[in-house]
Amino acid sequence: MTDFLLIRHGETAWNRELRFQGQLDVPLNHMGLQQAQRLKIRMAQVLGEWQVQGRLPTRLISSDLQRAQQTAQPVAEVLGHPCILNAGLREQCYGMFEGMRSPDIQAQHPEAWQRWLAFDADVAVAGAETTRAFHTRVMMALQDLALQYAGEHVVVVTHGGVLDMVWRHAQALSLNGPRVCDIPNAGLNQVAWHDGALHIQVWADAAHLADLPEQPVYSQKRLLDARGQTYVSGVA
């Protein structure tokens, strides 16, 4: 078994503006840097608990995108481990949508926007990665880490879309349909890889951010509901 502590990167200006980031290299904003420092304090506290349990983190892995690296750096200072970059943990590529807000996409690319709202795992807009291909990439990256560091406790800093794929995989949910789980910036998610399967132990723990301003939330379900559609268990 390999234990993972999966962390979403801190907030960026584009998170605040609800822009599609994808694989564009957007840095943390002031709030994101503050969240990363809160994460550092939380990790120092958690480290003591893990030490008692005999499960100290042995590796720190991060997506190679800047926002993930900036979030990982304070964690590296606490853990005393170098940050290993892994491009397989990047956010999903959103192609032509990257850098745009949903109202702008609706106005400039209405047909592509309607294709997006179908949330079909095998359909992607121009230049984008399908959800199914993205899921395969994410699970292969995690499997490689689980095998490479078998029996270890690994901290991973990554992205919201990656965590959505982990949630769906662990819960045996369809890859079709909108995101249904909470994924706060700089939140903690504990997951175990055991016999080729993922098991969620703790999800969306953001207690260390409780007194900070409310986070922006990009709700795929809200977009869908606005169009008059609903999903049940990921099936239209």
Tab-separated table of C-alpha atoms in Angstrom:
chain	number	residue	atom	x	y	z
A	1	MET	CA	0.000	0.000	0.000
A	2	THR	CA	1.138	3.553	-0.753
A	3	ASP	CA	-0.345	6.504	1.147
A	4	PHE	CA	-0.879	9.778	-0.697
A	5	LEU	CA	-1.569	13.219	0.702
A	6	LEU	CA	-2.943	15.071	-2.316
A	7	ILE	CA	-3.012	18.873	-2.182
A	8	ARG	CA	-4.575	21.291	-4.647
A	9	HIS	CA	-2.475	24.364	-5.430
A	10	GLY	CA	-3.298	27.725	-3.851
A	11	GLU	CA	-5.480	30.383	-5.428
A	12	THR	CA	-4.491	32.259	-8.593
A	13	ALA	CA	-5.902	35.459	-10.091
A	14	TRP	CA	-7.537	33.297	-12.741
A	15	ASN	CA	-9.215	31.153	-10.076
A	16	ARG	CA	-10.634	34.382	-8.641
A	17	GLU	CA	-11.833	35.459	-12.105
A	18	LEU	CA	-13.181	31.957	-12.884
A	19	ARG	CA	-11.012	31.645	-15.992
A	20	PHE	CA	-10.041	28.327	-17.534
A	21	GLN	CA	-6.373	27.820	-16.611
A	22	GLY	CA	-5.626	24.351	-17.892
A	23	GLN	CA	-1.940	24.046	-18.687
A	24	LEU	CA	-1.213	27.773	-18.962
A	25	ASP	CA	1.415	28.636	-16.361
A	26	VAL	CA	-0.413	31.030	-14.024
A	27	PRO	CA	1.277	31.965	-10.701
A	28	LEU	CA	-0.369	32.179	-7.290
A	29	ASN	CA	-1.966	35.487	-6.334
A	30	HIS	CA	-1.549	37.130	-2.912
A	31	MET	CA	-4.258	34.926	-1.391
A	32	GLY	CA	-2.703	31.808	-2.896
A	33	LEU	CA	0.663	32.653	-1.358
A	34	GLN	CA	-1.069	33.191	1.994
A	35	GLN	CA	-2.819	29.825	1.645
A	36	ALA	CA	0.545	28.194	0.934
A	37	GLN	CA	1.942	29.638	4.164
A	38	ARG	CA	-1.095	28.370	6.078
A	39	LEU	CA	-0.460	24.994	4.487
A	40	LYS	CA	3.132	25.118	5.748
A	41	ILE	CA	1.925	25.679	9.333
A	42	ARG	CA	-0.662	22.898	9.005
A	43	MET	CA	1.931	20.500	7.634
A	44	ALA	CA	4.234	21.212	10.574
A	45	GLN	CA	1.392	20.280	12.924
A	46	VAL	CA	0.444	17.162	10.979
A	47	LEU	CA	4.063	16.069	10.814
A	48	GLY	CA	4.113	15.525	14.566
A	49	GLU	CA	0.984	13.359	14.391
A	50	TRP	CA	2.435	11.282	11.552
A	51	GLN	CA	5.691	10.823	13.424
A	52	VAL	CA	3.826	9.222	16.316
A	53	GLN	CA	2.071	6.935	13.815
A	54	GLY	CA	5.354	5.989	12.149
A	55	ARG	CA	4.268	7.266	8.743
A	56	LEU	CA	6.480	10.257	8.000
A	57	PRO	CA	6.325	11.518	4.394
A	58	THR	CA	9.239	10.276	2.329
A	59	ARG	CA	8.645	12.123	-0.964
A	60	LEU	CA	7.233	15.417	-2.216
A	61	ILE	CA	5.964	15.390	-5.800
A	62	SER	CA	4.497	18.365	-7.655
A	63	SER	CA	2.982	19.177	-10.996
A	64	ASP	CA	5.540	21.144	-12.990
A	65	LEU	CA	3.194	24.115	-13.406
A	66	GLN	CA	4.191	27.231	-11.459
A	67	ARG	CA	1.104	27.448	-9.225
A	68	ALA	CA	1.698	23.919	-7.951
A	69	GLN	CA	5.427	24.471	-7.446
A	70	GLN	CA	4.799	27.682	-5.486
A	71	THR	CA	2.384	25.800	-3.231
A	72	ALA	CA	4.806	22.906	-2.789
A	73	GLN	CA	7.805	25.038	-1.823
A	74	PRO	CA	6.655	25.893	1.753
A	75	VAL	CA	5.730	22.216	2.202
A	76	ALA	CA	9.260	21.245	1.110
A	77	GLU	CA	10.673	23.552	3.786
A	78	VAL	CA	8.720	21.667	6.460
A	79	LEU	CA	9.335	18.152	5.166
A	80	GLY	CA	12.993	18.662	4.341
A	81	HIS	CA	12.567	16.861	1.014
A	82	PRO	CA	13.318	18.266	-2.436
A	83	CYS	CA	10.304	18.781	-4.682
A	84	ILE	CA	10.239	16.291	-7.571
A	85	LEU	CA	8.401	17.634	-10.639
A	86	ASN	CA	6.019	15.404	-12.566
A	87	ALA	CA	4.331	16.634	-15.765
A	88	GLY	CA	1.834	13.763	-15.557
A	89	LEU	CA	0.170	15.609	-12.665
A	90	ARG	CA	-0.612	18.714	-14.732
A	91	GLU	CA	-4.131	20.082	-15.029
A	92	GLN	CA	-6.303	18.964	-17.938
A	93	CYS	CA	-5.585	20.808	-21.170
A	94	TYR	CA	-8.629	22.895	-22.138
A	95	GLY	CA	-7.355	23.933	-25.549
A	96	MET	CA	-9.141	26.958	-27.039
A	97	PHE	CA	-10.843	27.729	-23.696
A	98	GLU	CA	-7.630	28.378	-21.766
A	99	GLY	CA	-7.409	31.949	-20.472
A	100	MET	CA	-11.127	32.608	-21.046
A	101	ARG	CA	-14.149	33.055	-18.746
A	102	SER	CA	-17.352	31.162	-19.465
A	103	PRO	CA	-19.376	34.273	-20.519
A	104	ASP	CA	-16.655	35.129	-23.057
A	105	ILE	CA	-16.628	31.580	-24.402
A	106	GLN	CA	-20.419	31.582	-24.730
A	107	ALA	CA	-20.275	34.838	-26.677
A	108	GLN	CA	-17.311	33.985	-28.928
A	109	HIS	CA	-17.577	30.207	-29.317
A	110	PRO	CA	-21.243	29.247	-28.670
A	111	GLU	CA	-21.076	25.879	-30.473
A	112	ALA	CA	-17.918	24.818	-28.653
A	113	TRP	CA	-19.486	25.910	-25.367
A	114	GLN	CA	-22.506	23.689	-25.983
A	115	ARG	CA	-20.192	20.739	-26.699
A	116	TRP	CA	-18.393	21.432	-23.421
A	117	LEU	CA	-21.677	21.485	-21.478
A	118	ALA	CA	-22.436	17.949	-22.661
A	119	PHE	CA	-19.622	16.809	-20.308
A	120	ASP	CA	-18.942	13.860	-22.593
A	121	ALA	CA	-15.720	12.139	-21.533
A	122	ASP	CA	-14.809	11.337	-25.139
A	123	VAL	CA	-15.422	14.768	-26.687
A	124	ALA	CA	-13.042	17.745	-26.493
A	125	VAL	CA	-13.007	21.228	-28.006
A	126	ALA	CA	-10.198	22.262	-30.355
A	127	GLY	CA	-6.752	21.662	-28.881
A	128	ALA	CA	-8.103	20.165	-25.647
A	129	GLU	CA	-7.603	16.830	-23.915
A	130	THR	CA	-10.657	14.576	-23.554
A	131	THR	CA	-11.643	13.745	-19.992
A	132	ARG	CA	-11.017	10.067	-20.691
A	133	ALA	CA	-7.479	10.730	-21.928
A	134	PHE	CA	-6.924	13.015	-18.948
A	135	HIS	CA	-8.172	10.352	-16.523
A	136	THR	CA	-5.836	7.783	-18.089
A	137	ARG	CA	-2.874	10.151	-17.760
A	138	VAL	CA	-3.634	10.943	-14.119
A	139	MET	CA	-4.152	7.342	-13.066
A	140	MET	CA	-0.989	6.201	-14.847
A	141	ALA	CA	0.986	8.921	-13.060
A	142	LEU	CA	-0.407	7.891	-9.664
A	143	GLN	CA	0.111	4.211	-10.378
A	144	ASP	CA	3.735	4.848	-11.333
A	145	LEU	CA	4.263	6.759	-8.080
A	146	ALA	CA	2.500	4.051	-6.056
A	147	LEU	CA	4.737	1.357	-7.515
A	148	GLN	CA	7.928	3.416	-7.359
A	149	TYR	CA	7.323	4.374	-3.727
A	150	ALA	CA	5.462	1.293	-2.533
A	151	GLY	CA	4.895	1.289	1.215
A	152	GLU	CA	5.803	4.975	1.538
A	153	HIS	CA	3.863	8.115	2.413
A	154	VAL	CA	3.944	10.528	-0.531
A	155	VAL	CA	2.829	14.177	-0.610
A	156	VAL	CA	1.576	15.366	-4.006
A	157	VAL	CA	0.722	18.957	-5.019
A	158	THR	CA	-1.492	19.081	-8.066
A	159	HIS	CA	-4.683	20.571	-9.554
A	160	GLY	CA	-8.457	20.531	-9.153
A	161	GLY	CA	-9.083	18.515	-12.300
A	162	VAL	CA	-6.572	15.879	-11.234
A	163	LEU	CA	-8.311	15.554	-7.878
A	164	ASP	CA	-11.673	15.258	-9.633
A	165	MET	CA	-10.298	12.274	-11.572
A	166	VAL	CA	-9.058	10.713	-8.316
A	167	TRP	CA	-12.466	11.194	-6.684
A	168	ARG	CA	-14.360	9.686	-9.612
A	169	HIS	CA	-11.962	6.743	-9.851
A	170	ALA	CA	-12.099	5.967	-6.131
A	171	GLN	CA	-15.896	6.273	-6.044
A	172	ALA	CA	-16.360	4.318	-9.305
A	173	LEU	CA	-18.227	7.278	-10.825
A	174	SER	CA	-18.765	7.928	-14.504
A	175	LEU	CA	-16.291	10.185	-16.279
A	176	ASN	CA	-19.289	11.819	-17.949
A	177	GLY	CA	-21.178	14.596	-16.234
A	178	PRO	CA	-20.106	17.604	-14.161
A	179	ARG	CA	-17.810	17.613	-11.149
A	180	VAL	CA	-19.655	16.779	-7.923
A	181	CYS	CA	-16.971	16.869	-5.200
A	182	ASP	CA	-15.530	19.822	-3.273
A	183	ILE	CA	-11.893	20.631	-4.102
A	184	PRO	CA	-10.734	23.722	-2.186
A	185	ASN	CA	-7.485	25.468	-3.020
A	186	ALA	CA	-4.709	24.289	-0.653
A	187	GLY	CA	-7.026	21.610	0.743
A	188	LEU	CA	-5.773	18.247	2.031
A	189	ASN	CA	-6.947	14.903	0.648
A	190	GLN	CA	-5.661	11.599	2.036
A	191	VAL	CA	-5.887	8.640	-0.319
A	192	ALA	CA	-4.453	5.128	-0.119
A	193	TRP	CA	-3.395	3.080	-3.148
A	194	HIS	CA	-3.934	-0.570	-2.297
A	195	ASP	CA	-3.880	-3.519	-4.704
A	196	GLY	CA	-4.408	-1.252	-7.692
A	197	ALA	CA	-7.385	0.591	-6.170
A	198	LEU	CA	-7.749	4.031	-4.597
A	199	HIS	CA	-9.376	4.446	-1.188
A	200	ILE	CA	-10.332	7.897	0.097
A	201	GLN	CA	-9.608	8.438	3.782
A	202	VAL	CA	-9.980	12.225	4.150
A	203	TRP	CA	-11.269	14.661	1.541
A	204	ALA	CA	-11.354	18.463	1.197
A	205	ASP	CA	-9.840	19.214	4.611
A	206	ALA	CA	-9.355	22.990	4.649
A	207	ALA	CA	-9.541	23.671	8.388
A	208	HIS	CA	-6.276	25.635	8.192
A	209	LEU	CA	-7.983	28.149	5.861
A	210	ALA	CA	-11.210	28.606	7.839
A	211	ASP	CA	-10.777	32.314	8.655
A	212	LEU	CA	-9.617	33.365	5.175
A	213	PRO	CA	-11.992	34.929	2.593
A	214	GLU	CA	-14.384	32.562	0.858
A	215	GLN	CA	-12.850	30.815	-2.114
A	216	PRO	CA	-14.154	31.251	-5.667
A	217	VAL	CA	-15.972	28.122	-6.817
A	218	TYR	CA	-16.307	27.125	-10.461
A	219	SER	CA	-19.401	24.939	-10.414
A	220	GLN	CA	-19.882	22.790	-13.501
A	221	LYS	CA	-23.249	21.645	-12.149
A	222	ARG	CA	-24.450	25.243	-11.818
A	223	LEU	CA	-23.536	25.898	-15.444
A	224	LEU	CA	-25.483	22.832	-16.471
A	225	ASP	CA	-28.508	23.728	-14.353
A	226	ALA	CA	-28.528	27.190	-15.914
A	227	ARG	CA	-29.017	25.486	-19.271
A	228	GLY	CA	-31.945	23.511	-17.890
A	229	GLN	CA	-30.188	20.136	-17.610
A	230	THR	CA	-29.517	17.953	-14.598
A	231	TYR	CA	-27.414	14.872	-14.017
A	232	VAL	CA	-27.997	11.998	-11.645
A	233	SER	CA	-24.951	9.907	-10.685
A	234	GLY	CA	-23.062	11.261	-13.658
A	235	VAL	CA	-25.612	10.035	-16.222
A	236	ALA	CA	-27.710	12.476	-18.277
